[in-house]
Amino acid sequence: MWGGRFTQKLDPAAWALNTSLAVDRRMGMQDVQGSLAWAAALHQAGVLSEDEAAQIASGLQAIQAEFTAQSFTFSPDDEDIHSAVERRLFELCGQLAGKLHTGRSRNDQVATDFRLWMLQTLPDIENALLQLQNTLVFQAEQSQVTIMPGYTHLQRAQPILLSHWWLAHFWPLQRDRERLAQLAQRAAVLPLGCGALAGTPLPVDRQALAKALAFQTAAPNSIDAVSDRDFAAEFLFFAALCGVHLSKLSEAIVLFCSAEFGFFELSDAFSTGSSLMPQKKNPDIFELGRGKAGAFTGRLVSLLTTLKGLPSTYDKDLQEDKEPVFASADTLLALLPALAGAIQTITAHPERMLSAIDAGMMATDLADYLVRKGVPFRETHALAGKAVHAAYEQGLGLDGLPLAVYRSIHPAFEEDVYQVFDAWESVKRRTALGGTAPAAVQVQLAQAKESVQRKLLF
Amino acid sequence: MWGGRFTQKLDPAAWALNTSLAVDRRMGMQDVQGSLAWAAALHQAGVLSEDEAAQIASGLQAIQAEFTAQSFTFSPDDEDIHSAVERRLFELCGQLAGKLHTGRSRNDQVATDFRLWMLQTLPDIENALLQLQNTLVFQAEQSQVTIMPGYTHLQRAQPILLSHWWLAHFWPLQRDRERLAQLAQRAAVLPLGCGALAGTPLPVDRQALAKALAFQTAAPNSIDAVSDRDFAAEFLFFAALCGVHLSKLSEAIVLFCSAEFGFFELSDAFSTGSSLMPQKKNPDIFELGRGKAGAFTGRLVSLLTTLKGLPSTYDKDLQEDKEPVFASADTLLALLPALAGAIQTITAHPERMLSAIDAGMMATDLADYLVRKGVPFRETHALAGKAVHAAYEQGLGLDGLPLAVYRSIHPAFEEDVYQVFDAWESVKRRTALGGTAPAAVQVQLAQAKESVQRKLLF
Amino acid sequence: MWGGRFTQKLDPAAWALNTSLAVDRRMGMQDVQGSLAWAAALHQAGVLSEDEAAQIASGLQAIQAEFTAQSFTFSPDDEDIHSAVERRLFELCGQLAGKLHTGRSRNDQVATDFRLWMLQTLPDIENALLQLQNTLVFQAEQSQVTIMPGYTHLQRAQPILLSHWWLAHFWPLQRDRERLAQLAQRAAVLPLGCGALAGTPLPVDRQALAKALAFQTAAPNSIDAVSDRDFAAEFLFFAALCGVHLSKLSEAIVLFCSAEFGFFELSDAFSTGSSLMPQKKNPDIFELGRGKAGAFTGRLVSLLTTLKGLPSTYDKDLQEDKEPVFASADTLLALLPALAGAIQTITAHPERMLSAIDAGMMATDLADYLVRKGVPFRETHALAGKAVHAAYEQGLGLDGLPLAVYRSIHPAFEEDVYQVFDAWESVKRRTALGGTAPAAVQVQLAQAKESVQRKLLF
Amino acid sequence: MWGGRFTQKLDPAAWALNTSLAVDRRMGMQDVQGSLAWAAALHQAGVLSEDEAAQIASGLQAIQAEFTAQSFTFSPDDEDIHSAVERRLFELCGQLAGKLHTGRSRNDQVATDFRLWMLQTLPDIENALLQLQNTLVFQAEQSQVTIMPGYTHLQRAQPILLSHWWLAHFWPLQRDRERLAQLAQRAAVLPLGCGALAGTPLPVDRQALAKALAFQTAAPNSIDAVSDRDFAAEFLFFAALCGVHLSKLSEAIVLFCSAEFGFFELSDAFSTGSSLMPQKKNPDIFELGRGKAGAFTGRLVSLLTTLKGLPSTYDKDLQEDKEPVFASADTLLALLPALAGAIQTITAHPERMLSAIDAGMMATDLADYLVRKGVPFRETHALAGKAVHAAYEQGLGLDGLPLAVYRSIHPAFEEDVYQVFDAWESVKRRTALGGTAPAAVQVQLAQAKESVQRKLLF
């Protein structure tokens, strides 16, 4: 494809390093789509006659059919997907195929293919995110009358609704979808027609070309167009942050499935066993959901570091852009459904959750009790702390501490103090927007359901 | 602040590790702003009387004045900015100060402070980006009739306009500004009123509170609200990708300032010398602009890795969120103006650029010449390659190769072939949108100028 | 210091970006040490007379005294630590000071200072690691007759000795010390005498210079010497992997301190409370021990990314090398003692650990029981699995399942099957090297104690 | 393999996520080697009779032969390489195969396989490093009388020997080999016999087992043994730092191959062309050598982030350990030979290098000239700077500046000043160890040659 001025063939070691076919072969369909649009543009620009354009289009469609049927045969000499498609077009159309690359370079071609691939893949990822969000909504709906301990620092903190807890993992995914939709806008900027770096000398209407390929607009600067990989970096960041969200959710579920917590039980269909220990039922899916955050982050670093310090326009280093993006997309498309399935089939154990709520978790309510009696909070906090300490010393729960002790701590304590230890009452009090009270959670749940009605990708 | 149930003081080694004041002290103003709004909310909720609210507000305003005057004195016992402000409020208002923390936790407080800080800092960063964009526009305007070699793979490729080259570095910054504006939307979601994790039991209107603090909305889930650090991760990614853009621009300028390229000369005010070699004039500013991409990327990794696998709600690990964000913001606010100043004062050497354009760079035009004679491009590419090789063998330029040689390569070559070696003509031909032709660049420049008219941050 | 050929002062924005004093000022002592050695070398090379060398040495010693007394005054014009020290030397010695920089460059000087700093800091880090290792040995010694559940996938797996568990966290630190000692060897290679990049024209004995500064050898190539930052990258990796070890240990302790596990209780001196919830006792030290792994990893990325693609010799980008190294060293020196103190004062709750061991954890022993009766393990594993399932269905423990059920699963089961559910017997059986049997752990503990007797740094 | 207690099959989405065969299938040989050694140990421990051990060994050898012949057939139900091998062993040996897994777990098995794989792969990597080092020595030998400009900040600094420059890239690879050898020691610690986490109850001599599998020693703690992935992280760091070295070398060569520098010309066998621009000859191999540093660094981050915060013993997250290690090893084994071939066939252009040395590069020598006349260096530096400025103003080289001007700058300048501008003399003066003088480079070259005589891996 580029051999004219060369007198030697590429050394085998150099060939092996240089070829990108193993990675970019999956962009076959996109390469043909881009070429079909380019052939039409060449016809409008007068480079191809109507007949020539038709022949090339028909050859490209035949190749498309081969990709669809998975019957396309790669040759060991194919350097990349572009040369493979062009080679096949020569086989189908003869020398005429040689006109297709007029005014185009692999630099604008590969950037176009890659963006097309992304634009066609992002909807699958949004769907997978939506599926997981729906699962969380499903679980949240089931658990509006279940209370559980809420934790900070992994210490029991305050009682919350399980429904509220599930929804806490819904909103990060909503933000992920927002980011996805926003990066899609920047991915939908067409490089085609920018040539190697300087633009094309042909009278091509690039905005029409953008429309034909379902892009939003054409890139405004040819140099930037062939070197811009922001969309790939943004996608990798989106995946990395989404991966962090999944790792947090997964970690929590791994904890809750432990014998010590015992809040959740996984379906057998989403658990695995041990080759040695017959009793084991392991939450592998969620451990993978946690562990894969590493690879997502690593791939982001990979591209950012590769891009760092590149002088501009096209450098071969950019060939490193696709492997991490494909890998992160594939991982998301494997991970999200597995997590959705595993979460959908989780059985919660409300009785275990309830029994994990001790009176100590209402210590804040105890302090609030004194606040209602007019003592400043900072003081009531210290007084409640004293009660906690006294109860600990006597091996009692806060609700078992005699009134006399309470009154010795502060005279404002009265018989009704024991009412604050009702966990349900504690939950119901937190009615402000975003709080864990059933009323507030109902509002939140409605909002979540509305959110999943709407796809954010154009 | 939390000592009630404890019987021992924190060990000095633990204290030293635990205290965050060295980092979060810069959020003093934001902490007071948040507290002012919270005091008003407590009044509306009936927790503070009008008089109490007024006293607390007046105490907080006094603290604000101390921060403004940089006269606020930290105590060695201050654990963080929140306890420092509260300690001072006690000094100013007595026990009444103890009412301020009612229904609030440091978990929602610190998240609020941090978001406020970011929302107040982002405009400075957008301005610094705009300043650099303006500088690029300035240089692009100066250089609309200057041609230079365009490179791919750092090999001379095709002639381009210097103006076009400058603008190639404008658009990435425009995308950076877009990302900045979008993350700002997600930063402007208020955590205050979410308590430690479960929400506040007080009848607080959180949307009103959001408005009062110039947020866009209140967070919908209290658990998510105290643990969500997406905005920080997004900011660090924004900075990392922006840093990559600056590193690419910087690398190109370092190259162009070398004796071998000789395209650019820096002002003495933006160069440094050597302690050993008297002749040296070094592009340190641009080397730092390149090298600092490492720290930006590192800080992004830092936060993503810290967040990975956190169970949910507030864990102390989150204290690690601020240092990288402050550092990346500070670095951008130091780097962008220095780069803007250095670029503004660059002197271009058009004659060096012109002399670096050899006829070989018009080999594509040579191939296009034959295309216009009806030969398919892939064939003309090979023929032009042969001409390149022939010229190389004979130690000639493409424009020095005799017509006879051209005709021996292909009979369609005629006398007019030598016209394709005019670099200006080559540039002028690339008129399609985004191309390097003066006409196309003029359109692009107008678009760029329009872009810098508009701030994207709300 | 380098102004001769310049006609303008550095622009303030450029100055602010360029100055490194805020970071490198802590290398004052090392800068003077290097200069003292260089002055002696200049004397031997005949550049300084005996008297001049003495005067310069005496000036440098005065500066050293100022650093020791923290009375050294920096000037706003000091660009870095080198120019600060030289400026002061001029104040003390007059024009003679100008002879010190003969044949030396800041390039070899800063690399020397930085390596000296590291060589002088590594022993502190080894000591801090040793302190933590000793603490683990202390706890391991206390807990040789305590059994606890061992986990895989955070599911109860097999009973183990607590002593064995503590030692599992000892060996990673031992590997960390090994890595520390090995990188120290590579840090101890002297750059001084390499000039800016080409070597020094003075007849300096660089091996003698290396010895004088307590280096192991002199760098063999001047270009490599001024650009080599491997030692810094290695240190950052050492810190990152050590940080990962600390994060794993910390995570486990955070879990064990939860109410649900209840295995460990922290001393009040190493716990913190909540500003809102009076009952909370939080394991902040260990959460920080977990969270700081992010910053360690980020700093490693920072340097690797900065170094990537640097052309060679000295580029200003290298100025970015020190900040991450100083930060990781400081963090380790704060984190390791805090963790050591917190672990030393942990109270274990053997009764909670014991009660967490259920008969299901001996399912492997049950399978082994049948193996001893001649059934192949893979089969016995399935049979034991059936027993687990049967017990689960009937709401029993494995040890509560009637013999009849066992015999219905396999006839080889006999009355003695119930003996396999003795957790202590299960532990005692694992006597092979590295196993959890008390006898094996005793051997291991002796080996650990021997390891901490020996410092690995030269 | 672990189904006994389960009542449902794994869901397809969970299966797809969980299976690791696509990654770990390449460890087939190592899995069999480990099993052969384990079968022998089971015989010694009395679990297998002589006859049984022989049958199993013979089955395993048959599988080994299938792997060698690449005729081993994987089944769609194989979950990982271990279950695939065990499944095949059942086919070959019947129920007896079920005895092999006695006292072993996949946790110690996979860690053993992985370490074995690494120990068997590291020699290939050392060889590839040696090959590249030899190539650098080859080029260094060819270029002992070639001078070139040395650069700092990419500005011409001082003349150096090309031989010296090549060797500057030799020593980093030597350090890489050192690190490789050191991590190999830590990889050679055997986990086998540690079971799932608690050790094996069988009387197995683990040190003998270590010897049989060519490990250095057996792991001292079973919990650490199944979770320790330090060797993998160290390998990834080794690869990342090596990748940084290759990126620096590659960047320099890309620069030197540009038309502007013109110092190097690549062989056609190690260059590629453009699909659009017939004249292009691109240094793709070196761009990839630069760009792949990103992926190396990303993979290191991937593993460190995955490991961060894992509670201990075996968690499924560890399954993520192999993909980055395999990828970095494969990349090195593709990259190093390609770079070696490309460097071996580089043609240097000494005349271009010589012509790039201007008199300004001897400004330090000019300053040294005055030092020899007794003026302190700091002063002579400023005076030489004045000369540079004067020459620049008059459009002259330093060697063209009239003596009168020199004398007006300082009276100590005399007629012999012009001798300092001889670049060869400048080079020859730098004779101190590690300097660029031919004599010093000869010593260095001998040292380099001696270094490549010695493999560092045990």
Short mmCIF file of C-alpha atoms in Angstrom, two decimals, chain A residues 149 151-158 251 254-255 257-261 263 265 274-284 287 301 305-308 310 356 360-361 363-364 367 377-378 381 384-385 388 392, chain C residues 149 151-158 251 254-255 257-261 263 265 274-284 287 301 305-308 310 356 360-361 363-364 367 377-378 381 384-385 388 392:
data_model
loop_
_atom_site.label_atom_id
_atom_site.label_comp_id
_atom_site.label_asym_id
_atom_site.label_seq_id
_atom_site.Cartn_x
_atom_site.Cartn_y
_atom_site.Cartn_z
CA PRO A 149 -27.80 -0.61 59.86
CA TYR A 151 -22.37 2.32 58.28
CA THR A 152 -19.70 4.94 58.25
CA HIS A 153 -16.09 3.84 58.66
CA LEU A 154 -17.67 0.36 58.50
CA GLN A 155 -18.96 1.01 62.02
CA ARG A 156 -22.66 0.88 62.70
CA ALA A 157 -23.86 4.43 62.43
CA GLN A 158 -27.60 4.97 61.99
CA GLU A 251 -17.37 -4.58 47.93
CA VAL A 254 -19.20 -9.10 49.28
CA LEU A 255 -19.34 -7.85 52.88
CA CYS A 257 -22.72 -11.94 51.89
CA SER A 258 -20.20 -12.84 54.55
CA ALA A 259 -21.37 -15.06 57.38
CA GLU A 260 -20.62 -12.23 59.80
CA PHE A 261 -22.98 -9.76 58.16
CA PHE A 263 -27.55 -9.63 55.11
CA GLU A 265 -27.61 -14.43 50.04
CA SER A 274 -14.16 -24.11 45.88
CA SER A 275 -12.08 -26.90 44.36
CA LEU A 276 -10.96 -27.81 47.87
CA MET A 277 -13.56 -26.71 50.38
CA PRO A 278 -16.98 -28.28 49.78
CA GLN A 279 -18.91 -25.86 51.94
CA LYS A 280 -17.82 -22.69 50.14
CA LYS A 281 -20.21 -20.47 48.21
CA ASN A 282 -18.23 -17.58 46.89
CA PRO A 283 -19.35 -14.22 45.54
CA ASP A 284 -16.92 -14.37 42.61
CA GLU A 287 -15.11 -9.90 43.57
CA VAL A 301 -3.35 5.57 32.33
CA THR A 305 0.69 8.25 29.07
CA THR A 306 0.93 7.31 25.42
CA LEU A 307 -0.53 10.64 24.35
CA LYS A 308 1.69 12.65 26.67
CA LEU A 310 3.34 13.61 21.26
CA ALA A 356 -27.75 -5.87 63.67
CA GLY A 360 -26.11 2.51 70.23
CA MET A 361 -27.01 3.47 66.69
CA ALA A 363 -27.04 7.78 70.09
CA THR A 364 -27.50 10.69 67.70
CA ALA A 367 -28.40 13.73 71.56
CA PHE A 377 -26.02 19.95 70.25
CA ARG A 378 -22.31 19.98 70.88
CA HIS A 381 -23.27 15.01 71.79
CA ALA A 384 -24.75 11.04 74.78
CA GLY A 385 -21.11 9.97 74.50
CA VAL A 388 -22.43 5.29 75.51
CA TYR A 392 -20.18 -0.01 77.57
CA PRO C 149 -11.75 -18.45 61.01
CA TYR C 151 -11.35 -16.63 54.94
CA THR C 152 -11.15 -16.91 51.22
CA HIS C 153 -13.47 -14.76 49.11
CA LEU C 154 -14.38 -13.31 52.54
CA GLN C 155 -16.28 -16.53 53.20
CA ARG C 156 -15.33 -18.67 56.15
CA ALA C 157 -12.94 -21.25 54.82
CA GLN C 158 -10.81 -23.10 57.36
CA GLU C 251 -8.67 -3.44 55.26
CA VAL C 254 -11.16 -2.45 59.55
CA LEU C 255 -13.29 -5.55 58.91
CA CYS C 257 -13.10 -4.08 64.10
CA SER C 258 -16.65 -3.99 62.75
CA ALA C 259 -19.43 -5.00 65.09
CA GLU C 260 -20.24 -7.89 62.78
CA PHE C 261 -16.81 -9.48 63.02
CA PHE C 263 -12.51 -9.85 66.43
CA GLU C 265 -10.87 -3.75 69.43
CA SER C 274 -17.81 11.23 65.03
CA SER C 275 -18.83 14.88 65.15
CA LEU C 276 -22.46 13.76 64.92
CA MET C 277 -22.82 10.25 66.28
CA PRO C 278 -21.73 9.96 69.91
CA GLN C 279 -21.43 6.17 69.91
CA LYS C 280 -18.95 5.94 67.05
CA LYS C 281 -15.41 4.64 67.49
CA ASN C 282 -13.80 4.68 64.10
CA PRO C 283 -10.67 2.95 62.83
CA ASP C 284 -9.45 6.06 61.00
CA GLU C 287 -8.79 3.63 56.79
CA VAL C 301 2.57 7.03 37.74
CA THR C 305 4.73 9.40 32.86
CA THR C 306 7.01 12.40 33.20
CA LEU C 307 10.04 10.34 32.22
CA LYS C 308 8.30 8.72 29.27
CA LEU C 310 12.26 12.35 27.28
CA ALA C 356 -17.28 -17.67 64.35
CA GLY C 360 -18.99 -26.13 57.86
CA MET C 361 -15.41 -24.89 57.91
CA ALA C 363 -15.98 -29.68 55.27
CA THR C 364 -12.53 -30.15 53.72
CA ALA C 367 -13.69 -34.86 52.55
CA PHE C 377 -10.62 -36.66 46.78
CA ARG C 378 -12.63 -35.30 43.89
CA HIS C 381 -15.35 -33.32 47.79
CA ALA C 384 -18.99 -33.53 51.48
CA GLY C 385 -20.79 -30.95 49.33
CA VAL C 388 -23.29 -29.40 53.34
CA TYR C 392 -28.34 -26.40 54.96
#
